[in-house]
Amino acid sequence: MSAIIIFILFLVNIFTIFAVIILFLRQNRLMEAEMNHKESIAEIEEIMTAFIMEMKEENEELLKKLRKLKEPKQNAADHGGAPKISDTNSMEAPRAAEKQGSPDAAGTTEPLAVKVSRSRAVLAYKETALNEDNQTQSQHIFELYDKGMTAEEIAKSLNRGKTEIELLLKFRI
């Protein structure tokens, strides 16, 4: 009788050892997944920080260039240059023409709704063309990357930011 009890206790001990091993392996997998998650978050954060810094530098360069361009124009205006036409006046003229309606070749005026729908159609066409251009450009980037070019080489060949290319490749947008 005691041999049976010892045998049962031995089996229970083996079962508990296997259970502990399985739980230990699961815990290690969970810890690895957490570490991978933390690493990917840190990497994304680093990439985003680099991207933001690059954007700030580009914005500062743009502001400097705009200021340099503004200074000669202001100097020309101060020295008796042609008077500037304000943007509001240039925007009001087409709006006024749309409200009044322009006569066509037959001398009739088109309804305002037709003009508005035409302008919306033109805008939609332009947006579609821009979206297609962006898609083809990203596809071109992926093709170059698949050919073995690095993100830096792609950025130089397309005159775009290295970080921008890295983000595009990372997220496969």
Short mmCIF file of C-alpha atoms in Angstrom, two decimals:
data_model
loop_
_atom_site.label_atom_id
_atom_site.label_comp_id
_atom_site.label_asym_id
_atom_site.label_seq_id
_atom_site.Cartn_x
_atom_site.Cartn_y
_atom_site.Cartn_z
CA MET A 1 0.00 0.00 0.00
CA SER A 2 2.77 2.41 0.87
CA ALA A 3 4.44 1.65 -2.48
CA ILE A 4 1.30 2.85 -4.30
CA ILE A 5 1.18 6.05 -2.24
CA ILE A 6 4.88 6.70 -2.90
CA PHE A 7 4.32 6.11 -6.62
CA ILE A 8 1.35 8.54 -6.66
CA LEU A 9 3.40 11.15 -4.77
CA PHE A 10 6.23 10.68 -7.24
CA LEU A 11 3.83 11.27 -10.18
CA VAL A 12 2.37 14.37 -8.48
CA ASN A 13 5.90 15.74 -7.98
CA ILE A 14 6.73 15.17 -11.66
CA PHE A 15 3.46 16.85 -12.67
CA THR A 16 4.17 19.90 -10.46
CA ILE A 17 7.71 20.20 -11.84
CA PHE A 18 6.33 20.20 -15.41
CA ALA A 19 3.71 22.77 -14.40
CA VAL A 20 6.38 25.03 -12.89
CA ILE A 21 8.53 24.70 -16.04
CA ILE A 22 5.59 25.55 -18.30
CA LEU A 23 4.63 28.57 -16.17
CA PHE A 24 8.26 29.72 -16.14
CA LEU A 25 8.43 29.51 -19.95
CA ARG A 26 5.19 31.46 -20.32
CA GLN A 27 6.45 34.13 -17.96
CA ASN A 28 9.70 34.43 -19.94
CA ARG A 29 7.75 34.80 -23.20
CA LEU A 30 5.63 37.51 -21.63
CA MET A 31 8.73 39.32 -20.36
CA GLU A 32 10.34 39.09 -23.81
CA ALA A 33 7.19 40.47 -25.43
CA GLU A 34 7.16 43.36 -22.96
CA MET A 35 10.83 44.09 -23.64
CA ASN A 36 10.25 44.00 -27.41
CA HIS A 37 7.29 46.33 -26.97
CA LYS A 38 9.35 48.76 -24.88
CA GLU A 39 12.18 48.65 -27.41
CA SER A 40 9.83 49.33 -30.31
CA ILE A 41 8.23 52.21 -28.40
CA ALA A 42 11.66 53.66 -27.65
CA GLU A 43 12.68 53.25 -31.30
CA ILE A 44 9.51 54.92 -32.56
CA GLU A 45 9.96 57.71 -30.04
CA GLU A 46 13.55 58.19 -31.19
CA ILE A 47 12.52 58.27 -34.85
CA MET A 48 9.72 60.73 -34.15
CA THR A 49 12.09 62.96 -32.17
CA ALA A 50 14.60 62.91 -35.00
CA PHE A 51 11.84 63.66 -37.49
CA ILE A 52 10.60 66.58 -35.39
CA MET A 53 14.13 67.96 -35.06
CA GLU A 54 14.62 67.68 -38.82
CA MET A 55 11.30 69.43 -39.41
CA LYS A 56 12.32 72.24 -37.05
CA GLU A 57 15.61 72.68 -38.90
CA GLU A 58 13.84 72.73 -42.26
CA ASN A 59 11.28 75.23 -40.94
CA GLU A 60 14.03 77.49 -39.64
CA GLU A 61 15.79 77.35 -43.01
CA LEU A 62 12.52 78.15 -44.76
CA LEU A 63 11.87 81.09 -42.46
CA LYS A 64 15.37 82.43 -43.10
CA LYS A 65 14.87 82.13 -46.86
CA LEU A 66 11.48 83.82 -46.65
CA ARG A 67 12.94 86.67 -44.62
CA LYS A 68 15.73 87.07 -47.15
CA LEU A 69 13.19 87.14 -49.98
CA LYS A 70 10.99 89.61 -48.11
CA GLU A 71 13.83 92.07 -47.45
CA PRO A 72 14.64 92.73 -51.14
CA LYS A 73 10.93 93.11 -51.95
CA GLN A 74 10.48 95.59 -49.13
CA ASN A 75 13.54 97.51 -50.29
CA ALA A 76 12.17 97.64 -53.84
CA ALA A 77 8.81 98.87 -52.55
CA ASP A 78 10.53 101.54 -50.43
CA HIS A 79 12.45 102.79 -53.47
CA GLY A 80 9.37 103.55 -55.53
CA GLY A 81 8.55 100.09 -56.81
CA ALA A 82 5.14 99.14 -58.10
CA PRO A 83 2.42 99.09 -55.45
CA LYS A 84 1.48 95.67 -54.11
CA ILE A 85 -1.90 94.15 -54.77
CA SER A 86 -3.30 92.64 -51.61
CA ASP A 87 -4.40 89.04 -51.53
CA THR A 88 -7.88 90.00 -50.36
CA ASN A 89 -8.48 92.14 -53.43
CA SER A 90 -7.28 89.40 -55.73
CA MET A 91 -9.61 86.94 -54.02
CA GLU A 92 -12.59 89.32 -54.07
CA ALA A 93 -12.49 89.89 -57.82
CA PRO A 94 -13.14 86.25 -58.83
CA ARG A 95 -15.82 85.95 -56.16
CA ALA A 96 -17.55 89.06 -57.46
CA ALA A 97 -17.38 87.68 -61.00
CA GLU A 98 -18.89 84.40 -59.81
CA LYS A 99 -21.73 86.19 -58.05
CA GLN A 100 -22.54 88.29 -61.09
CA GLY A 101 -22.02 85.50 -63.56
CA SER A 102 -19.89 86.03 -66.63
CA PRO A 103 -21.49 86.07 -70.04
CA ASP A 104 -20.40 83.29 -72.33
CA ALA A 105 -20.09 83.40 -76.12
CA ALA A 106 -23.86 83.44 -76.63
CA GLY A 107 -24.27 86.35 -74.22
CA THR A 108 -26.09 84.38 -71.50
CA THR A 109 -24.87 83.93 -67.98
CA GLU A 110 -24.17 80.57 -66.39
CA PRO A 111 -25.93 79.85 -63.12
CA LEU A 112 -23.78 80.14 -60.02
CA ALA A 113 -24.46 76.50 -59.08
CA VAL A 114 -22.91 75.27 -62.35
CA LYS A 115 -19.77 77.33 -61.75
CA VAL A 116 -19.49 76.09 -58.18
CA SER A 117 -19.92 72.46 -59.25
CA ARG A 118 -17.27 72.93 -61.94
CA SER A 119 -14.83 74.42 -59.45
CA ARG A 120 -15.51 71.55 -57.04
CA ALA A 121 -14.90 69.05 -59.82
CA VAL A 122 -11.61 70.73 -60.68
CA LEU A 123 -10.55 70.66 -57.01
CA ALA A 124 -11.51 67.00 -56.68
CA TYR A 125 -9.52 66.16 -59.82
CA LYS A 126 -6.47 67.99 -58.49
CA GLU A 127 -6.72 66.22 -55.12
CA THR A 128 -7.00 62.85 -56.84
CA ALA A 129 -3.96 63.63 -58.96
CA LEU A 130 -1.99 64.63 -55.86
CA ASN A 131 -3.00 61.44 -54.03
CA GLU A 132 -1.99 59.31 -57.01
CA ASP A 133 1.33 61.17 -57.22
CA ASN A 134 1.98 60.50 -53.52
CA GLN A 135 1.09 56.83 -53.97
CA THR A 136 3.39 56.40 -56.94
CA GLN A 137 6.18 58.19 -55.11
CA SER A 138 5.85 55.91 -52.08
CA GLN A 139 5.74 52.90 -54.39
CA HIS A 140 8.92 54.20 -56.04
CA ILE A 141 10.55 54.47 -52.61
CA PHE A 142 9.60 50.88 -51.78
CA GLU A 143 10.97 49.69 -55.14
CA LEU A 144 14.28 51.44 -54.50
CA TYR A 145 14.43 49.95 -51.01
CA ASP A 146 13.69 46.47 -52.38
CA LYS A 147 16.52 46.93 -54.90
CA GLY A 148 18.90 47.30 -51.96
CA MET A 149 19.28 51.05 -51.58
CA THR A 150 19.54 52.43 -48.05
CA ALA A 151 17.17 55.06 -46.70
CA GLU A 152 19.91 57.68 -46.95
CA GLU A 153 20.58 56.89 -50.62
CA ILE A 154 16.86 57.01 -51.41
CA ALA A 155 16.55 60.35 -49.61
CA LYS A 156 19.44 61.82 -51.59
CA SER A 157 18.11 60.57 -54.91
CA LEU A 158 14.60 61.92 -54.28
CA ASN A 159 15.67 65.12 -52.47
CA ARG A 160 13.67 64.22 -49.38
CA GLY A 161 14.53 63.90 -45.73
CA LYS A 162 16.29 60.78 -44.51
CA THR A 163 14.00 60.53 -41.50
CA GLU A 164 10.95 60.91 -43.71
CA ILE A 165 12.08 57.97 -45.84
CA GLU A 166 12.87 55.91 -42.73
CA LEU A 167 9.41 56.57 -41.31
CA LEU A 168 7.78 55.71 -44.61
CA LEU A 169 9.70 52.45 -44.82
CA LYS A 170 9.09 51.65 -41.14
CA PHE A 171 5.34 52.12 -41.26
CA ARG A 172 4.87 51.08 -44.93
CA ILE A 173 2.44 53.93 -45.55
#
